[in-house]
């Protein structure tokens, strides 16, 4: 199970939270529907307040605090931000100069002359957003850091005759209205046509391409993670809509502000750990997903809580059609068999890669797909904001016979990055080995190279230790909310020619980097002891934080060397969501994926073995293969022609022997593999 990843500095104690909840009087602010929300989230949403009340809790920011924030932002952009030259070229921005101007202004200012804290935060957010990088963030301090603003409904987009339409798809439990129901079409937003309102909302977000900005603009109409964006300017919205009977109506709805769930599972991004330094995650997407879960899928929250305490063995029986397979990773996976006009297939939804144990993540994926049909698999990563890069790249091997080449990554060559890498050149903490990058960064003093040499974050051995487990064809469904580690997963899927990519947007979110927090960078220069006496990283005030894209990722295969950032992964074909998709569980989308799968070849390579002195008897069940080559500890021992069905044969077994490998071919094309530890 994995939920939104927040830093230690952004977490508050239950005592602090309770004190804050008592300062809000829900009865006075017209949020009565929260009395009837699902029990799993009722205690949490009881802390909701209206926007006007929340704004009264916003404190000031001293002149010294503002100077510190600007100074630290300058360090990240000038000395750590790997995409700076690329962003300047792509978007014509100059965040460093903007920070210099703010610094100059603050040096001349008196405390009595300062604009409001909200104005300062707005200016800082605009600078960070200008580079259009969802990894490089200004994270607001308390009281924003642990809150999100929301409206009690969700709006989604579908297409009809090539034209977009926007309808309400979900309501918060307890919210009811005689005409405003799922299926009503939104036409106006505070007097602005809805398409234009989404464009204006998109300007507040840092999506790297038009598709990503549009997707985040749509989400931002109803959910605002306040750690990444300021509260709405309007205390309420007036929504013009067409009801289910075709009547034009208006609804006035005020914003509410709620705290996040108090317990988070996943990686502490500020700590020095192998997981923290391998992060590739869109924090805003993770928080938005968590908020949607609380508001519109509280039964999932209840299942996560139950799964966290569950120790029972899970079923190993095959799933029935449309029945979800039980999993202890409820917030990570949803696996079910789906029936389409083209046949029955497996549907595996991956909501996040934000896990602390990538090995367990891959193991659970293998267990779940083993209980699904083996003739075709739909892997659906829509809305997945990323997480642990090892988890995303380590999963690829399960779906292909090819050896996986993890994406190589680069630092930008700066003296500060060299100091960090040299300090961890020999992995003194046992958590991060930056030695491979040191020689090229050091050499850049002479060569003038912008970027270091490139090396993968995911170890090659880890990415290939398990081998192929699913042999059927695979369709990957993506959208513009896919970001970071999910971009890397989709890039690897395409670069290794694993299957077909069906995109509900023209591109993925294009997040091609490893992200480190300001707090993690401080730690990297303080351990092992003694700390660097000249570290430029200083503590940030009141729980504020920053993140930066530290290592950029590059494609492999046919697009070797191409950066993922801003370019993303283009699907094999674009799919336009229908009204039926939004209101009846993605029916048309899954039917389309099933149609694609039905035209792809199906392979099978199941193997059991019996060992006796000097030999091993192999029972192989194959489909769609013509030849099977067998290796023991990397050395070839037998090659046989096979037909569809079962066959048995013996091979000599040397002593010692550790690994048995099978390579299946069709017309001399390598199409299937399996590994068995002896």
XYZ file of C-alpha atoms in Angstrom:
678
model
C 0.000 0.000 0.000
C 1.255 3.422 -0.854
C -0.176 6.852 -0.364
C 0.931 10.410 -0.868
C 4.572 11.043 -0.014
C 5.212 14.062 2.220
C 8.348 15.070 4.028
C 8.865 14.879 7.763
C 8.936 18.641 7.885
C 5.428 18.722 6.434
C 3.901 16.308 8.969
C 2.277 17.496 12.182
C 1.457 15.650 15.368
C -2.038 14.486 16.215
C -2.083 16.958 19.132
C -1.325 19.871 16.827
C -3.934 18.652 14.368
C -6.604 18.317 17.056
C -5.883 21.836 18.277
C -6.355 23.176 14.773
C -9.576 21.231 14.227
C -11.089 22.751 17.350
C -10.468 26.234 15.951
C -12.914 25.569 13.096
C -16.677 25.525 13.602
C -18.179 23.499 10.762
C -21.786 24.347 11.668
C -21.191 28.023 10.951
C -19.690 27.510 7.531
C -22.374 25.571 5.688
C -20.589 22.248 5.212
C -23.362 20.121 6.652
C -22.899 17.431 4.006
C -19.660 16.449 5.781
C -21.785 15.021 8.604
C -22.815 12.211 6.273
C -19.530 11.261 4.635
C -18.208 7.688 4.678
C -17.077 6.564 8.159
C -13.577 5.813 6.847
C -12.917 9.512 6.196
C -15.377 11.170 8.545
C -12.868 11.908 11.292
C -10.466 13.406 8.782
C -13.016 15.527 6.940
C -14.362 16.758 10.265
C -11.340 19.043 10.191
C -12.704 20.848 7.142
C -13.403 24.550 7.184
C -14.615 27.034 4.648
C -11.986 28.983 2.730
C -12.650 32.281 4.486
C -12.062 30.734 7.910
C -8.904 29.012 6.720
C -7.455 32.255 5.359
C -7.724 33.788 8.825
C -5.190 31.220 10.033
C -2.570 32.293 7.503
C 0.226 34.083 9.325
C 2.828 36.512 8.125
C 6.313 35.849 6.848
C 9.197 37.870 8.221
C 11.729 39.708 6.087
C 14.432 37.291 7.213
C 12.321 34.273 6.293
C 11.677 35.689 2.829
C 15.359 36.320 2.250
C 16.172 32.778 3.327
C 13.600 31.275 0.942
C 14.850 33.324 -2.006
C 18.487 32.523 -1.203
C 17.806 28.776 -1.017
C 15.745 28.786 -4.199
C 18.677 30.483 -5.943
C 21.007 27.678 -4.824
C 18.718 24.983 -6.202
C 18.230 26.665 -9.572
C 21.813 27.817 -10.020
C 23.698 24.780 -8.705
C 21.407 21.727 -8.775
C 18.618 22.083 -11.351
C 19.537 19.638 -14.093
C 17.060 20.969 -16.670
C 17.974 24.664 -16.455
C 19.636 25.003 -19.918
C 16.881 22.883 -21.479
C 14.074 24.909 -19.880
C 15.628 28.226 -20.818
C 15.763 27.041 -24.429
C 12.306 25.394 -24.469
C 10.324 28.034 -22.609
C 12.391 31.212 -22.748
C 12.479 31.661 -18.959
C 15.105 32.986 -16.562
C 14.261 31.962 -12.980
C 17.698 32.938 -11.677
C 17.345 36.533 -12.806
C 13.859 36.722 -11.318
C 15.220 35.518 -7.983
C 18.021 38.101 -8.162
C 15.407 40.833 -8.606
C 13.401 39.662 -5.597
C 16.579 39.426 -3.535
C 17.528 42.978 -4.517
C 14.066 44.239 -3.609
C 14.148 42.530 -0.218
C 17.583 43.952 0.560
C 16.152 47.450 0.123
C 12.928 46.753 1.997
C 11.884 47.405 5.568
C 9.643 45.039 7.480
C 6.869 47.629 7.418
C 7.011 47.797 3.606
C 6.463 44.105 2.917
C 3.557 42.914 0.851
C 1.403 40.117 2.251
C 2.777 36.626 2.731
C 0.297 35.415 0.115
C 1.773 37.825 -2.420
C 5.288 36.601 -1.680
C 4.244 32.958 -1.985
C 2.476 33.753 -5.238
C 5.632 35.287 -6.691
C 7.767 32.316 -5.639
C 5.272 29.841 -7.050
C 5.238 31.726 -10.344
C 9.029 31.476 -10.629
C 9.068 27.743 -9.953
C 6.086 27.140 -12.242
C 7.730 29.111 -15.049
C 10.168 26.261 -15.744
C 7.242 23.876 -16.255
C 8.778 21.108 -14.213
C 6.575 19.269 -11.715
C 9.700 17.969 -9.972
C 11.049 21.425 -9.185
C 8.726 22.908 -6.604
C 8.317 25.598 -4.013
C 6.414 23.857 -1.196
C 4.436 26.229 0.977
C 4.844 26.277 4.779
C 2.119 25.758 7.370
C -0.813 26.212 7.447
C -0.836 25.345 3.722
C 1.517 22.357 3.860
C -0.933 19.735 5.134
C -4.185 20.976 3.564
C -6.081 20.813 0.302
C -8.982 22.926 -0.944
C -11.857 21.141 -2.621
C -15.328 21.309 -4.066
C -17.575 18.304 -3.318
C -17.692 16.931 -6.862
C -15.386 15.762 -9.651
C -15.420 16.956 -13.254
C -14.037 14.868 -16.114
C -13.697 15.230 -19.862
C -15.081 13.130 -22.689
C -15.359 13.630 -26.439
C -18.258 13.428 -28.843
C -17.801 14.079 -32.568
C -14.349 15.410 -31.782
C -15.631 18.035 -29.325
C -14.782 17.961 -25.601
C -17.532 17.895 -22.987
C -17.215 18.225 -19.225
C -19.506 16.379 -16.859
C -19.806 15.709 -13.151
C -18.781 12.106 -12.488
C -18.615 11.806 -8.690
C -20.071 13.512 -5.624
C -18.812 13.425 -2.061
C -20.982 11.067 -0.032
C -23.509 13.177 1.851
C -23.605 15.945 -0.764
C -26.941 15.932 -2.538
C -28.833 18.303 -4.795
C -32.132 17.758 -6.631
C -30.654 18.619 -10.055
C -26.850 18.641 -9.688
C -26.049 14.957 -10.129
C -23.491 12.743 -11.883
C -23.871 13.186 -15.615
C -24.815 16.885 -15.648
C -22.741 18.868 -18.134
C -20.733 21.880 -16.954
C -20.932 24.869 -19.303
C -19.783 27.921 -17.314
C -17.437 28.579 -14.378
C -17.854 31.885 -12.563
C -19.277 33.305 -15.762
C -16.388 32.005 -17.888
C -16.946 29.285 -20.531
C -15.665 26.032 -19.070
C -12.944 25.444 -21.675
C -11.489 28.886 -21.004
C -11.776 28.334 -17.235
C -9.666 25.190 -17.590
C -7.054 27.154 -19.558
C -6.884 29.772 -16.801
C -6.581 27.060 -14.171
C -3.823 25.382 -16.194
C -1.721 28.548 -15.979
C -1.435 27.935 -12.232
C 0.258 24.581 -12.783
C 3.597 23.525 -14.209
C 2.726 20.843 -16.733
C 5.528 20.372 -19.264
C 3.276 20.106 -22.330
C -0.183 21.206 -23.412
C -1.796 17.867 -22.558
C -0.276 17.859 -19.066
C -1.261 21.474 -18.372
C -4.804 20.807 -19.562
C -5.146 17.717 -17.333
C -3.880 19.578 -14.283
C -6.004 22.590 -15.102
C -9.079 20.371 -15.097
C -8.141 18.790 -11.758
C -7.386 22.226 -10.311
C -10.955 23.398 -10.862
C -12.094 21.259 -7.926
C -8.997 20.150 -5.964
C -6.056 22.370 -4.956
C -3.184 20.845 -2.935
C -2.197 23.901 -0.917
C 1.374 22.765 -0.478
C 1.808 23.430 -4.214
C -0.669 26.193 -4.990
C -2.318 29.073 -3.221
C -5.972 28.891 -2.206
C -8.538 29.970 -4.801
C -9.111 33.704 -5.079
C -12.885 33.283 -4.951
C -14.514 31.978 -1.780
C -17.084 30.174 -3.895
C -17.785 29.294 -7.502
C -20.907 29.754 -9.580
C -21.323 26.813 -11.921
C -23.487 26.946 -14.995
C -24.653 23.480 -16.004
C -27.222 21.557 -18.007
C -29.154 19.106 -15.866
C -30.123 15.567 -16.879
C -33.363 16.896 -18.395
C -31.570 19.455 -20.559
C -32.496 22.471 -18.402
C -29.868 25.214 -17.964
C -29.196 25.881 -14.272
C -26.670 27.458 -11.887
C -25.170 26.262 -8.624
C -23.253 28.355 -6.109
C -20.797 26.249 -4.141
C -18.242 27.395 -1.590
C -14.743 25.971 -1.291
C -13.809 23.794 1.654
C -10.326 23.203 3.073
C -9.431 19.855 4.634
C -6.337 18.246 6.153
C -4.723 15.254 4.516
C -4.910 11.852 6.109
C -2.583 11.849 9.148
C -0.775 8.591 8.364
C 1.172 8.082 5.167
C 2.883 4.954 3.923
C 5.739 5.240 1.496
C 9.075 6.985 1.430
C 10.156 9.864 3.626
C 11.624 11.976 0.842
C 13.716 14.055 3.265
C 15.531 11.112 4.828
C 18.786 9.654 3.565
C 17.628 6.271 2.305
C 17.935 4.232 -0.863
C 14.259 4.925 -1.563
C 14.477 8.689 -1.000
C 17.366 9.138 -3.420
C 15.552 7.055 -6.084
C 12.385 9.143 -6.115
C 10.662 10.166 -9.314
C 7.280 11.492 -8.251
C 4.883 14.345 -8.976
C 3.927 15.411 -5.462
C 0.915 17.423 -6.644
C -0.465 14.415 -8.533
C 0.042 12.168 -5.519
C -1.803 14.561 -3.225
C -4.593 15.056 -5.765
C -4.986 11.303 -6.108
C -5.096 10.931 -2.327
C -7.716 13.703 -2.096
C -9.866 12.052 -4.788
C -9.649 8.795 -2.879
C -10.810 10.453 0.341
C -13.627 12.335 -1.338
C -14.911 9.959 -3.994
C -13.605 6.474 -3.121
C -13.679 6.290 0.697
C -14.321 2.559 0.490
C -10.749 2.257 -0.833
C -9.509 4.145 2.219
C -11.418 1.692 4.406
C -9.888 -1.237 2.514
C -6.384 0.233 2.920
C -6.855 0.543 6.659
C -8.101 -3.036 6.837
C -5.276 -4.327 4.634
C -2.662 -2.631 6.807
C -3.717 -4.863 9.708
C -4.463 -7.979 7.680
C -2.130 -10.948 8.058
C -4.234 -13.688 6.434
C -3.103 -15.543 3.320
C -4.639 -14.187 0.130
C -6.599 -16.355 -2.275
C -4.756 -18.072 -5.126
C -7.913 -18.764 -7.131
C -8.450 -17.320 -10.596
C -10.585 -14.187 -10.672
C -14.147 -14.166 -12.000
C -15.201 -11.612 -14.594
C -15.280 -8.049 -13.161
C -14.302 -9.376 -9.729
C -11.318 -7.668 -8.117
C -8.565 -9.907 -6.794
C -7.894 -9.191 -3.096
C -4.555 -7.537 -2.411
C -2.838 -6.068 0.621
C -1.562 -3.260 -1.655
C -5.035 -1.774 -2.063
C -3.910 1.763 -2.863
C -1.316 0.531 -5.341
C -2.992 -2.172 -7.447
C -6.432 -3.140 -8.669
C -6.535 -6.408 -10.630
C -9.575 -7.892 -12.326
C -10.721 -9.934 -15.307
C -12.690 -7.870 -17.850
C -15.001 -9.127 -20.563
C -14.910 -7.334 -23.913
C -16.412 -8.129 -27.347
C -12.912 -9.322 -28.297
C -12.563 -11.735 -25.380
C -11.724 -11.809 -21.685
C -8.474 -10.191 -20.594
C -6.638 -9.146 -17.474
C -6.867 -5.532 -16.315
C -4.145 -4.347 -13.933
C -4.470 -0.801 -12.638
C -1.267 0.626 -11.113
C -2.194 3.744 -9.164
C 1.277 4.590 -7.924
C 4.900 3.496 -7.854
C 5.317 5.319 -4.533
C 6.405 2.329 -2.448
C 9.253 1.859 -0.036
C 9.946 -1.757 -1.031
C 10.190 -2.175 -4.820
C 10.913 -5.890 -4.452
C 7.601 -6.463 -2.657
C 5.838 -4.297 -5.249
C 7.100 -6.454 -8.131
C 6.340 -9.678 -6.254
C 2.726 -8.630 -5.681
C 2.314 -7.613 -9.324
C 3.516 -11.066 -10.388
C 1.087 -12.759 -7.998
C -1.859 -10.733 -9.259
C -1.193 -11.162 -12.986
C -0.765 -14.888 -12.391
C -4.434 -14.984 -11.361
C -5.574 -13.144 -14.497
C -6.115 -14.461 -18.042
C -2.803 -15.203 -19.751
C -4.018 -14.368 -23.262
C -3.768 -10.593 -22.875
C -3.147 -7.943 -20.229
C -4.211 -4.298 -19.985
C -1.788 -2.357 -17.773
C -3.461 0.927 -16.872
C -1.262 3.668 -15.361
C -3.537 6.678 -15.895
C -3.148 9.255 -13.145
C -0.026 7.586 -11.756
C 2.296 10.372 -10.600
C 5.287 8.057 -10.149
C 7.310 7.114 -7.091
C 10.216 4.703 -6.678
C 12.230 4.490 -9.910
C 13.441 0.974 -9.049
C 9.823 -0.200 -8.813
C 8.896 1.228 -12.214
C 11.927 -0.056 -14.113
C 12.117 -3.323 -12.188
C 8.600 -4.188 -13.333
C 9.459 -4.142 -17.038
C 11.313 -7.471 -16.963
C 8.124 -9.270 -15.933
C 6.485 -8.461 -19.282
C 9.244 -9.146 -21.826
C 11.978 -11.646 -22.691
C 14.375 -8.816 -23.504
C 17.166 -7.764 -21.183
C 16.184 -4.476 -19.576
C 18.463 -1.469 -19.874
C 17.416 1.008 -17.154
C 17.385 4.616 -18.275
C 20.727 6.341 -17.713
C 20.717 9.645 -15.828
C 22.921 12.732 -15.716
C 23.759 15.521 -13.296
C 24.366 19.045 -14.510
C 28.048 19.818 -13.983
C 28.475 22.314 -11.145
C 30.976 22.631 -8.295
C 28.208 21.982 -5.757
C 27.050 18.783 -7.452
C 30.681 17.666 -7.537
C 30.993 18.225 -3.766
C 27.858 16.156 -3.157
C 28.972 13.320 -5.422
C 32.505 13.227 -4.039
C 31.158 13.025 -0.507
C 29.190 9.898 -1.500
C 31.665 8.559 -4.048
C 32.263 5.326 -2.134
C 28.774 4.990 -0.620
C 29.884 5.696 2.975
C 26.304 5.591 4.297
C 25.318 2.422 2.443
C 22.376 4.291 0.922
C 23.659 6.046 -2.193
C 26.637 5.451 -4.466
C 27.442 8.529 -6.562
C 30.900 7.346 -7.544
C 30.144 6.643 -11.238
C 29.300 10.307 -11.882
C 32.355 11.822 -10.167
C 35.036 11.505 -12.906
C 32.975 13.174 -15.629
C 31.826 16.029 -13.369
C 35.395 16.610 -12.261
C 36.604 16.481 -15.865
C 34.021 19.079 -16.951
C 36.268 21.756 -15.455
C 38.558 21.072 -18.416
C 36.048 20.036 -21.076
C 33.309 22.563 -20.351
C 30.688 19.811 -20.721
C 27.215 20.752 -19.504
C 26.213 17.298 -18.308
C 27.961 14.428 -16.594
C 28.281 10.972 -18.063
C 25.088 8.957 -17.731
C 24.461 5.986 -15.443
C 21.228 4.297 -14.351
C 19.594 4.791 -10.963
C 18.025 1.322 -11.074
C 20.779 -1.327 -10.876
C 20.964 -3.450 -14.028
C 20.978 -6.641 -11.956
C 17.806 -5.575 -10.138
C 16.075 -4.808 -13.443
C 16.817 -8.324 -14.741
C 16.861 -10.563 -11.667
C 13.404 -12.113 -12.105
C 12.864 -12.334 -15.846
C 9.640 -12.683 -17.799
C 6.604 -13.964 -15.909
C 3.745 -12.877 -18.178
C 3.906 -14.152 -21.771
C 0.680 -12.824 -23.259
C 0.401 -9.564 -25.221
C 0.249 -6.321 -23.253
C -1.465 -2.982 -23.885
C -0.351 -0.035 -21.740
C -2.891 2.767 -21.176
C -1.410 6.190 -20.420
C -2.599 9.769 -19.992
C -1.143 13.218 -19.417
C -1.226 12.698 -15.637
C 1.441 9.981 -15.926
C 4.605 11.529 -14.592
C 8.152 10.884 -13.450
C 8.713 7.198 -12.578
C 5.588 6.451 -14.626
C 7.064 8.348 -17.585
C 10.193 6.254 -17.099
C 8.110 3.071 -17.004
C 6.262 4.041 -20.200
C 9.549 4.993 -21.890
C 11.046 1.623 -20.969
C 7.900 -0.156 -22.168
C 8.226 1.553 -25.543
C 12.020 1.402 -25.825
C 12.054 -2.362 -25.150
C 9.131 -2.899 -27.554
C 7.106 -4.718 -24.922
C 3.664 -3.980 -26.328
C 1.201 -1.373 -27.551
C 0.649 2.021 -25.884
C -2.889 3.407 -25.998
C -3.006 7.013 -24.783
C -6.103 8.893 -23.697
C -4.006 12.036 -24.221
C -1.491 12.961 -26.903
C 1.420 12.506 -24.518
C 2.425 11.521 -21.011
C 3.218 14.189 -18.421
C 6.891 14.282 -19.542
C 8.660 14.155 -16.196
C 12.123 12.834 -16.942
C 14.128 13.199 -13.754
C 15.077 12.003 -10.315
C 13.870 14.482 -7.666
C 15.545 15.366 -4.349
C 14.200 17.638 -1.646
C 16.057 20.579 -0.177
C 16.114 18.733 3.154
C 17.726 15.674 1.530
C 20.382 17.852 -0.105
C 21.170 19.357 3.314
C 21.556 15.851 4.709
C 23.835 14.729 1.878
C 26.319 17.447 2.858
C 26.066 16.717 6.573
C 26.652 12.935 6.593
C 28.875 11.184 7.163
C 30.350 13.337 9.913
C 31.799 15.859 10.044
C 29.304 18.001 8.115
C 30.467 20.250 5.315
C 31.230 23.571 7.092
C 30.520 25.535 3.909
C 27.219 23.925 2.990
C 24.973 26.402 1.164
C 21.795 24.632 2.351
C 20.147 26.359 5.302
C 17.003 25.374 7.250
C 13.754 26.665 5.778
C 11.147 28.416 7.943
C 7.916 26.992 9.304
C 7.863 23.668 7.468
C 8.505 25.129 4.019
C 10.413 22.911 1.609
C 11.628 22.813 -1.966
C 12.318 20.043 -4.465
C 14.538 19.987 -7.513
C 15.072 17.777 -10.556
C 18.598 16.592 -9.802
C 19.331 13.887 -12.422
C 17.738 13.858 -15.863
C 16.800 10.568 -17.539
C 17.567 9.564 -21.118
C 15.849 7.094 -23.412
C 17.363 3.772 -24.510
C 16.745 1.625 -27.574
C 15.835 3.328 -30.844
C 15.566 6.733 -29.124
C 18.796 6.312 -27.170
C 20.030 9.566 -25.653
C 16.754 11.468 -26.068
C 15.629 13.179 -22.836
C 12.216 12.324 -21.424
C 11.654 15.792 -19.949
C 9.258 17.963 -21.996
C 9.160 15.348 -24.786
C 7.500 12.484 -22.965
C 6.165 9.281 -24.461
C 3.869 9.451 -27.451
C 1.394 6.549 -27.602
C 0.942 4.266 -30.581
C -2.561 5.669 -30.921
C -4.786 8.219 -29.217
C -8.094 7.235 -27.648
C -10.827 9.769 -26.884
C -12.777 9.046 -23.713
C -16.553 8.683 -24.076
C -19.401 9.620 -21.784
C -19.943 5.904 -21.227
C -16.323 5.563 -20.086
C -16.777 8.209 -17.410
C -20.093 6.949 -16.084
C -19.816 3.161 -16.495
C -16.265 2.189 -15.570
C -14.226 2.815 -18.733
C -16.302 0.369 -20.782
C -15.434 1.688 -24.245
C -11.771 2.232 -23.342
C -11.354 -1.362 -22.155
C -13.198 -2.633 -25.216
C -10.726 -0.749 -27.409
C -7.775 -2.185 -25.507
C -9.295 -5.650 -25.852
C -9.668 -5.172 -29.589
C -5.960 -4.297 -29.854
C -4.970 -7.311 -27.748
C -7.026 -9.646 -29.924
C -4.789 -8.831 -32.909
C -1.524 -9.434 -31.020
C 0.188 -12.848 -30.843
C -0.303 -14.916 -27.680
C 2.659 -16.812 -26.236
C 2.867 -19.363 -23.460
C 5.932 -20.801 -21.764
C 5.104 -22.714 -18.593
C 7.787 -24.961 -17.139
C 8.001 -27.492 -14.307
C 11.065 -29.551 -13.471
C 12.029 -32.767 -11.723
C 15.614 -33.216 -10.609
C 17.418 -36.564 -10.392
C 21.119 -37.460 -10.180
C 22.965 -36.036 -13.183
C 19.907 -34.774 -15.041
C 16.830 -32.601 -14.869
C 13.502 -33.564 -16.485
C 11.648 -30.617 -17.947
C 7.920 -30.472 -18.672
C 7.253 -27.490 -20.919
C 3.886 -26.179 -22.084
C 4.265 -23.801 -25.023
C 2.070 -21.753 -27.326
C 3.183 -19.645 -30.274
C 6.778 -20.929 -30.135
C 8.785 -22.949 -32.638
C 12.078 -23.437 -30.785
C 13.186 -23.602 -27.195
C 16.804 -23.052 -26.112
C 17.866 -24.104 -22.605
C 20.728 -22.631 -20.583
C 22.172 -23.584 -17.211
C 24.125 -20.840 -15.460
C 24.355 -18.968 -18.752
C 25.732 -21.870 -20.811
C 23.637 -23.502 -23.591
C 22.780 -27.165 -22.929
C 19.970 -27.984 -25.358
C 17.925 -26.603 -28.260
C 14.714 -28.330 -29.365
C 11.888 -27.686 -31.796
C 8.499 -27.393 -30.077
C 4.850 -27.330 -31.053
C 1.862 -25.920 -29.209
C 1.097 -28.074 -26.215
C 3.087 -30.059 -23.668
C 6.437 -31.748 -24.170
C 8.918 -33.445 -21.836
C 12.680 -33.860 -22.205
C 15.832 -34.339 -20.171
C 18.984 -32.230 -19.999
C 22.238 -32.995 -18.156
C 22.547 -31.264 -14.796
C 26.065 -30.168 -13.865
C 27.144 -29.695 -10.260
C 26.779 -27.098 -8.974
C 23.913 -25.515 -10.954
C 22.002 -22.418 -9.875
C 19.966 -20.967 -12.731
C 17.892 -22.625 -15.458
C 16.857 -20.345 -18.335
C 14.573 -20.882 -21.322
C 14.535 -18.798 -24.505
C 11.568 -19.236 -26.836
C 11.735 -18.342 -30.517
C 9.229 -17.942 -33.346
C 10.706 -17.667 -36.859
C 14.080 -16.964 -35.216
C 12.609 -14.028 -33.262
C 13.206 -14.086 -29.506
C 9.673 -13.861 -28.085
C 9.505 -15.584 -24.673
C 11.718 -16.454 -21.722
C 11.564 -17.938 -18.270
C 14.040 -18.228 -15.401
C 14.010 -20.904 -12.685
C 16.336 -20.910 -9.694
C 17.634 -24.416 -9.026
